[in-house]
PDB file of C-alpha atoms and ligand atoms in Angstrom:
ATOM      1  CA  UNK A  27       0.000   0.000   0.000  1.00 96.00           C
ATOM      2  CA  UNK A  28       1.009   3.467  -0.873  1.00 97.00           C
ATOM      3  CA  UNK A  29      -0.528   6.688  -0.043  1.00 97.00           C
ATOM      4  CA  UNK A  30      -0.267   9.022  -2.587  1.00 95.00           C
ATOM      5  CA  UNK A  31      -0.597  13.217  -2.961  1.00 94.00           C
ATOM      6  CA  UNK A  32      -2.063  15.067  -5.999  1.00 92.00           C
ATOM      7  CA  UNK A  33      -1.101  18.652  -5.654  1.00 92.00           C
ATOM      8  CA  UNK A  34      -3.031  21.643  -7.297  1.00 93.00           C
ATOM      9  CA  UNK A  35      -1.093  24.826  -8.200  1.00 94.00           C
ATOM     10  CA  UNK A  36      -2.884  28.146  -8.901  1.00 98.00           C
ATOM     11  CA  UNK A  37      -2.056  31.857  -8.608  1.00 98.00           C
ATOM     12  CA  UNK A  38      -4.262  34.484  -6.328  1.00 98.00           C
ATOM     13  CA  UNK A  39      -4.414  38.033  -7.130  1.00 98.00           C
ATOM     14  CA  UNK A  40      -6.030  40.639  -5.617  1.00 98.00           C
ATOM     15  CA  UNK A  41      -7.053  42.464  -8.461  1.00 97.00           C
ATOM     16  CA  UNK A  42      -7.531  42.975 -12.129  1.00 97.00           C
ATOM     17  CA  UNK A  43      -4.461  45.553 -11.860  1.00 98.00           C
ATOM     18  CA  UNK A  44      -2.361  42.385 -11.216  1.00 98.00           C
ATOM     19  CA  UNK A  45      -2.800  40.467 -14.442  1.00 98.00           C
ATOM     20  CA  UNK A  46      -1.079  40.238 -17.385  1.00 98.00           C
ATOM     21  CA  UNK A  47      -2.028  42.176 -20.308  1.00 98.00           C
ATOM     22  CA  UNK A  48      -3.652  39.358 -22.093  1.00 98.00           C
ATOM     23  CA  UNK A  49      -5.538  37.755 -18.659  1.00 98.00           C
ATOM     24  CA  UNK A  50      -7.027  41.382 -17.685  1.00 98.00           C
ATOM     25  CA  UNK A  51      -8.187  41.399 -21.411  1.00 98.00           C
ATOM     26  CA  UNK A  52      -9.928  38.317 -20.745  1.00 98.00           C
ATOM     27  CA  UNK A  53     -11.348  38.818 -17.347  1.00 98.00           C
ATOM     28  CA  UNK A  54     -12.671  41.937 -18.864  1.00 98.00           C
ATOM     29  CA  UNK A  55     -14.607  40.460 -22.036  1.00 98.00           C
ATOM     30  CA  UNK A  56     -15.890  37.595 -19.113  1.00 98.00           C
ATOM     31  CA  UNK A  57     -17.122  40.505 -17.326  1.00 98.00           C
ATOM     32  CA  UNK A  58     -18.672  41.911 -20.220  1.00 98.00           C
ATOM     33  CA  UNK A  59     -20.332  38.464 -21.279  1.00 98.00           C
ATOM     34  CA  UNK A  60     -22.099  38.346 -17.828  1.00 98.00           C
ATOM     35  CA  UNK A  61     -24.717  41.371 -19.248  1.00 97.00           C
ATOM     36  CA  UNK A  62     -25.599  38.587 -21.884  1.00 98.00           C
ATOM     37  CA  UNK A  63     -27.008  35.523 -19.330  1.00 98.00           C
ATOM     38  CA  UNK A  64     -30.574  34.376 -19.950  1.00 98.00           C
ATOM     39  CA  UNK A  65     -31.006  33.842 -16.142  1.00 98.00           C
ATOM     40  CA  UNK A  66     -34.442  33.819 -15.370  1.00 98.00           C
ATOM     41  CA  UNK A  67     -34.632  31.159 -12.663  1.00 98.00           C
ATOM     42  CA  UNK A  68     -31.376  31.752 -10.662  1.00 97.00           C
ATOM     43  CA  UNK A  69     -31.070  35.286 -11.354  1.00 98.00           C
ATOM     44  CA  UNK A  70     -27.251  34.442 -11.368  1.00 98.00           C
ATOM     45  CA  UNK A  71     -25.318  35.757 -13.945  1.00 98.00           C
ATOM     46  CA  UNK A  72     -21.965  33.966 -15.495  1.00 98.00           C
ATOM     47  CA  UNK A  73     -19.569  35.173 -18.373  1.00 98.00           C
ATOM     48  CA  UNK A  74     -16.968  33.288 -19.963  1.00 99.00           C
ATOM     49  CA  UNK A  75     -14.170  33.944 -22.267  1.00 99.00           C
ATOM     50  CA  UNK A  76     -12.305  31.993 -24.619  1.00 99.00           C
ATOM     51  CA  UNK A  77      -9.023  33.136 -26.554  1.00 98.00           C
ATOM     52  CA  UNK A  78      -7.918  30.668 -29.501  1.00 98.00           C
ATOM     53  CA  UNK A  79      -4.549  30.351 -31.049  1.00 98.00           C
ATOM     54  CA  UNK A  80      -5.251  32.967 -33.329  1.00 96.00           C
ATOM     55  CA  UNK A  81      -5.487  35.479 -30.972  1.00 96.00           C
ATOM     56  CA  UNK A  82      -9.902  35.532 -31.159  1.00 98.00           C
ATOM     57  CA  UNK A  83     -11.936  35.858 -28.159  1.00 98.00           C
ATOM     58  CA  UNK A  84     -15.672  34.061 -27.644  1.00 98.00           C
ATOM     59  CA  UNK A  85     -17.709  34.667 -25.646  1.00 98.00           C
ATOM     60  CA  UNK A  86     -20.373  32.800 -23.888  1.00 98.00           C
ATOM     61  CA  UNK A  87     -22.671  33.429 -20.873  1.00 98.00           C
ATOM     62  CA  UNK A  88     -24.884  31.013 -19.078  1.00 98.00           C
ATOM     63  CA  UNK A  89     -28.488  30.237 -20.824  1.00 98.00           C
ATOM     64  CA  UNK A  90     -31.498  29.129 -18.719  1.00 98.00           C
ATOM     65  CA  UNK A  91     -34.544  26.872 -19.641  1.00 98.00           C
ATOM     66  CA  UNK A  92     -37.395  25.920 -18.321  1.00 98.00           C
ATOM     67  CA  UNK A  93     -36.550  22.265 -19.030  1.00 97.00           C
ATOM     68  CA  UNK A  94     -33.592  23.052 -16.397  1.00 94.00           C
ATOM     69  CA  UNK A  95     -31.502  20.332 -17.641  1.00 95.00           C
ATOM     70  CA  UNK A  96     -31.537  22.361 -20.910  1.00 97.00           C
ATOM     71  CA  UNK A  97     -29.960  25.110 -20.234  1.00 98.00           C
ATOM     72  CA  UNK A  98     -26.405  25.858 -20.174  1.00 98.00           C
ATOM     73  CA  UNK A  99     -23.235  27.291 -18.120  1.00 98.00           C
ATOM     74  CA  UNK A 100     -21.253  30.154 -19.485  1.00 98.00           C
ATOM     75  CA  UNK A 101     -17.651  28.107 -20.159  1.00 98.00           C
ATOM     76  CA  UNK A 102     -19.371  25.251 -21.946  1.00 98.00           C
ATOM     77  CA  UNK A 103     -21.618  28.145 -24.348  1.00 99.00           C
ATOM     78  CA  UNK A 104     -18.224  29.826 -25.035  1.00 99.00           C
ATOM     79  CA  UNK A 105     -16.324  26.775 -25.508  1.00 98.00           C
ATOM     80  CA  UNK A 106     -18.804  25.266 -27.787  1.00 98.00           C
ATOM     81  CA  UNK A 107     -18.987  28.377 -29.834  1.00 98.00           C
ATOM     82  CA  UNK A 108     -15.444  28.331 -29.698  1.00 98.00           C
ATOM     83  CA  UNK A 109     -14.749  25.101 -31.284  1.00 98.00           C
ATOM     84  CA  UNK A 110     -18.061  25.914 -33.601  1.00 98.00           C
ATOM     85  CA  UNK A 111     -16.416  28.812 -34.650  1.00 98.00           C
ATOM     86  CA  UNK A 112     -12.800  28.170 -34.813  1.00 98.00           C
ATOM     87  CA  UNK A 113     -12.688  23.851 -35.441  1.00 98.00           C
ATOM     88  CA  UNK A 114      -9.527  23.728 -36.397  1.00 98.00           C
ATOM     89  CA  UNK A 115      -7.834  26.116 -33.887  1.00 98.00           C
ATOM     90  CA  UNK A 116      -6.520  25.570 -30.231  1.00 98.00           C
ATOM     91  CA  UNK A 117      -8.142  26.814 -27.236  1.00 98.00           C
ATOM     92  CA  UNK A 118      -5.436  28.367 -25.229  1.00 98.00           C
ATOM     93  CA  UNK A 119      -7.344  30.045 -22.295  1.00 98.00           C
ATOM     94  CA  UNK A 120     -10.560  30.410 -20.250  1.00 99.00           C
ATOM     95  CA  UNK A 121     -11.717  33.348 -17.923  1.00 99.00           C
ATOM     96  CA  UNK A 122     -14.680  33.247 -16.205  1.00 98.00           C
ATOM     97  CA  UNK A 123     -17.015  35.514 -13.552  1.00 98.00           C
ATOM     98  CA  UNK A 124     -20.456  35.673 -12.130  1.00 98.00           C
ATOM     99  CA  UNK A 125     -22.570  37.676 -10.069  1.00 98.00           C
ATOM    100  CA  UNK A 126     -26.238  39.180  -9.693  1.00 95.00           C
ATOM    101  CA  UNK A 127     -27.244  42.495 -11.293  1.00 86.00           C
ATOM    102  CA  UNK A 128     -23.977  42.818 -12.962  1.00 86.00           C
ATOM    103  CA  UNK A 129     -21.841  43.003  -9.462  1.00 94.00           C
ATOM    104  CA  UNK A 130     -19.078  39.974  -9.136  1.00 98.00           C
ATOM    105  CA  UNK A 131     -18.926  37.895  -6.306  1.00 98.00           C
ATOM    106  CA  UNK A 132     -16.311  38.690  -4.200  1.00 98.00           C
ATOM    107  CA  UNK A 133     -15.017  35.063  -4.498  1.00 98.00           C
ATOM    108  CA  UNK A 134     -14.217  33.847  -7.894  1.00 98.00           C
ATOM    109  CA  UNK A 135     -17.172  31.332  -9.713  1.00 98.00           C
ATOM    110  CA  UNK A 136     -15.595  27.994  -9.707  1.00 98.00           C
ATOM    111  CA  UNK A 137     -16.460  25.941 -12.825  1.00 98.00           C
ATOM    112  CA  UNK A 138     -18.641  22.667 -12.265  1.00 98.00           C
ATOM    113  CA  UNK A 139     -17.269  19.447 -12.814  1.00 96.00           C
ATOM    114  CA  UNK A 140     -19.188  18.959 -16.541  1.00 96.00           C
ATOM    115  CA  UNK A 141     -17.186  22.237 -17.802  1.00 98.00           C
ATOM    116  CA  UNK A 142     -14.135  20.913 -16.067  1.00 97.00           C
ATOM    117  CA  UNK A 143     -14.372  18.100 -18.453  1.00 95.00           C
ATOM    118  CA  UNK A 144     -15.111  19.981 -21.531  1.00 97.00           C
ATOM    119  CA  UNK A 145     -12.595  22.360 -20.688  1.00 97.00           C
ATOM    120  CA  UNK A 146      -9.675  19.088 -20.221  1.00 96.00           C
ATOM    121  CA  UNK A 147     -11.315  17.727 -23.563  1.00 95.00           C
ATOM    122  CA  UNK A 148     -10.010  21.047 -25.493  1.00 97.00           C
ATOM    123  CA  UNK A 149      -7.072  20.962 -23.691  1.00 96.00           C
ATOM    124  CA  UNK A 150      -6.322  17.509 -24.902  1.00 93.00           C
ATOM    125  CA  UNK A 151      -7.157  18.195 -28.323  1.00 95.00           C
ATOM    126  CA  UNK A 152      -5.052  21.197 -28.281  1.00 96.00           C
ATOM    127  CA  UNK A 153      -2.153  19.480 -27.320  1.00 94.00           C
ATOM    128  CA  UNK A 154      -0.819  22.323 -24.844  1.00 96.00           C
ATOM    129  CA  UNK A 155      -1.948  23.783 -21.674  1.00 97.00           C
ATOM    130  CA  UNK A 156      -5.177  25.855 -21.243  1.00 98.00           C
ATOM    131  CA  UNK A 157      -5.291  28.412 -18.592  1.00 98.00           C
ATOM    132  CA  UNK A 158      -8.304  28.634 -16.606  1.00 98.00           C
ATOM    133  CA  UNK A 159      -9.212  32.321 -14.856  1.00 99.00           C
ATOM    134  CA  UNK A 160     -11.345  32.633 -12.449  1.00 98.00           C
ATOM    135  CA  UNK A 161     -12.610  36.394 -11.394  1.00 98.00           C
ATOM    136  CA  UNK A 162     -13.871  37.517  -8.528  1.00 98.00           C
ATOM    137  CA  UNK A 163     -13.811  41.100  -7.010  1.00 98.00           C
ATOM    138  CA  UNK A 164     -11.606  40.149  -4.086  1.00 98.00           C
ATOM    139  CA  UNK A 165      -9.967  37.956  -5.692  1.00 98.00           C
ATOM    140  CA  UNK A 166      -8.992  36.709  -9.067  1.00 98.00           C
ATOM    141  CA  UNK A 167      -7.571  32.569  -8.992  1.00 98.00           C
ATOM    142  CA  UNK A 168      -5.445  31.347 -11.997  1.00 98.00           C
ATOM    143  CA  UNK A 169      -4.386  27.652 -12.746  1.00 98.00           C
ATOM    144  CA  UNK A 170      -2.251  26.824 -15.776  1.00 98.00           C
ATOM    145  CA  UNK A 171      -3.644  23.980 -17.146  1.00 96.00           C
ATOM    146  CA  UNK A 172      -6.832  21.807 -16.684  1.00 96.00           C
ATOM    147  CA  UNK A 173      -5.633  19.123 -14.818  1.00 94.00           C
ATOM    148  CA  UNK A 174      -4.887  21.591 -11.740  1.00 96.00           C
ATOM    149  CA  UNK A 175      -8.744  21.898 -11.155  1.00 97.00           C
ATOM    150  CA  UNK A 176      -9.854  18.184 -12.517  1.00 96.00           C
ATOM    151  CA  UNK A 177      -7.040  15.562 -12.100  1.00 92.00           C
ATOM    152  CA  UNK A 178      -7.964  12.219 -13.159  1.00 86.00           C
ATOM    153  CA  UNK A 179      -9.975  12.969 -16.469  1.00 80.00           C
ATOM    154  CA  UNK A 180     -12.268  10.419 -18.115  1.00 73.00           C
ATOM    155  CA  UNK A 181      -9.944   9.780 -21.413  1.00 71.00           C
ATOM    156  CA  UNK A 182     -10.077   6.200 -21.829  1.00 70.00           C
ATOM    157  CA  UNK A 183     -11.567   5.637 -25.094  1.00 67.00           C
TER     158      UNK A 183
HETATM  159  N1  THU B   4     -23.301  28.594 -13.866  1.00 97.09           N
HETATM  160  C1  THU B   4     -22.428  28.833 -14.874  1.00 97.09           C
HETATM  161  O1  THU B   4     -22.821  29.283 -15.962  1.00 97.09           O
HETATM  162  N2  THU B   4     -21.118  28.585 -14.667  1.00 97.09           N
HETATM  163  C2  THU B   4     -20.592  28.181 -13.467  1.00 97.09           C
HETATM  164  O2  THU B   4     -19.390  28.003 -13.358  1.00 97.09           O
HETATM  165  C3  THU B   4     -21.478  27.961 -12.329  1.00 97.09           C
HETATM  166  C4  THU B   4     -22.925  28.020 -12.602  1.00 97.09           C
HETATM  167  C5  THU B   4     -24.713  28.923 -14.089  1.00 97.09           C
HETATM  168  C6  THU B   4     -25.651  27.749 -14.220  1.00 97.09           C
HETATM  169  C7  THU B   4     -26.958  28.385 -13.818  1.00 97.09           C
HETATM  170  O3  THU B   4     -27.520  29.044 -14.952  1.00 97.09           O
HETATM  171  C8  THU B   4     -26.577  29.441 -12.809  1.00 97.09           C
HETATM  172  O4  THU B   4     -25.190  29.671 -13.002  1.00 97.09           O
HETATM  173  C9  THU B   4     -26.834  29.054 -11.372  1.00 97.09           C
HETATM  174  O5  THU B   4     -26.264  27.854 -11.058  1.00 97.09           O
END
């Protein structure tokens, strides 16, 4: 018997001041994707961003139904619009935020574990690493590839 560790690495800034160039680009279209959530029932709003290898940014935001299971988070809309869009290019990074009436939560949105695995599937595709940004108000999270917030992906067949 062995006991063994997985270890999870991400980043924590305290602002938007912090990032790079290219991640406070991001954050900000995520931000600006929240205005476009159909969020009738949960009255929670979530915007994602995508940037591709050829430097283009999709967005997506989360999109309610009735039929709940319908409906639709923000990563896997942009992400699926993404690869919809832009099928033969890599997804290199993800930024997402959430919040009611257009105000973030002070605690970055954490992705659920179906976006985690679309989100690995892109990455594997890709071939390289896909950054994953989470943005809150007080505080922004960043983890450099996939596997740092889903270890142990489903990619047996
Ligand atoms: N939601 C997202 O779009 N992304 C997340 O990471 C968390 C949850 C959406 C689903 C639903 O429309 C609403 O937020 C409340 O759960």
């Amino acid at each position: 018997m062995t006991e063994k560790e997985i270890r999870s690495n991400f980043i924590e800034y305290a602002s938007q001041a912090e990032l790079n160039a290219e991640d406070r680009e991001l954050a900000a279209e995520a931000i600006a994707a929240m205005n476009n959530a159909y969020a009738p029932y949960s009255h929670f709003h979530v915007g994602a961003a995508v940037r591709m290898s050829n430097g283009q940014i999709v967005r997506g935001s989360n999109q309610e139904n009735a039929a709940f299971p319908s409906g639709l988070c923000a990563e896997r809309t942009a992400m699926f619009a993404a690869g919809a869009k832009f099928p033969d290019k890599d997804m290199r990074a993800i930024a997402l935020a959430g919040g009611v009436h257009g105000r973030l939560t002070d605690r970055p949105v954490t992705p659920c574990g179906a976006c985690r695995q679309v989100m690995a599937q892109y990455q594997a595709k890709a071939g390289k690493p896909m950054s994953v940004l989470m943005v809150g108000a007080k505080a922004i999270w960043k983890f450099e590839r996939v596997d740092d917030i889903l270890p142990f992906i489903f990619d047996s067949i």
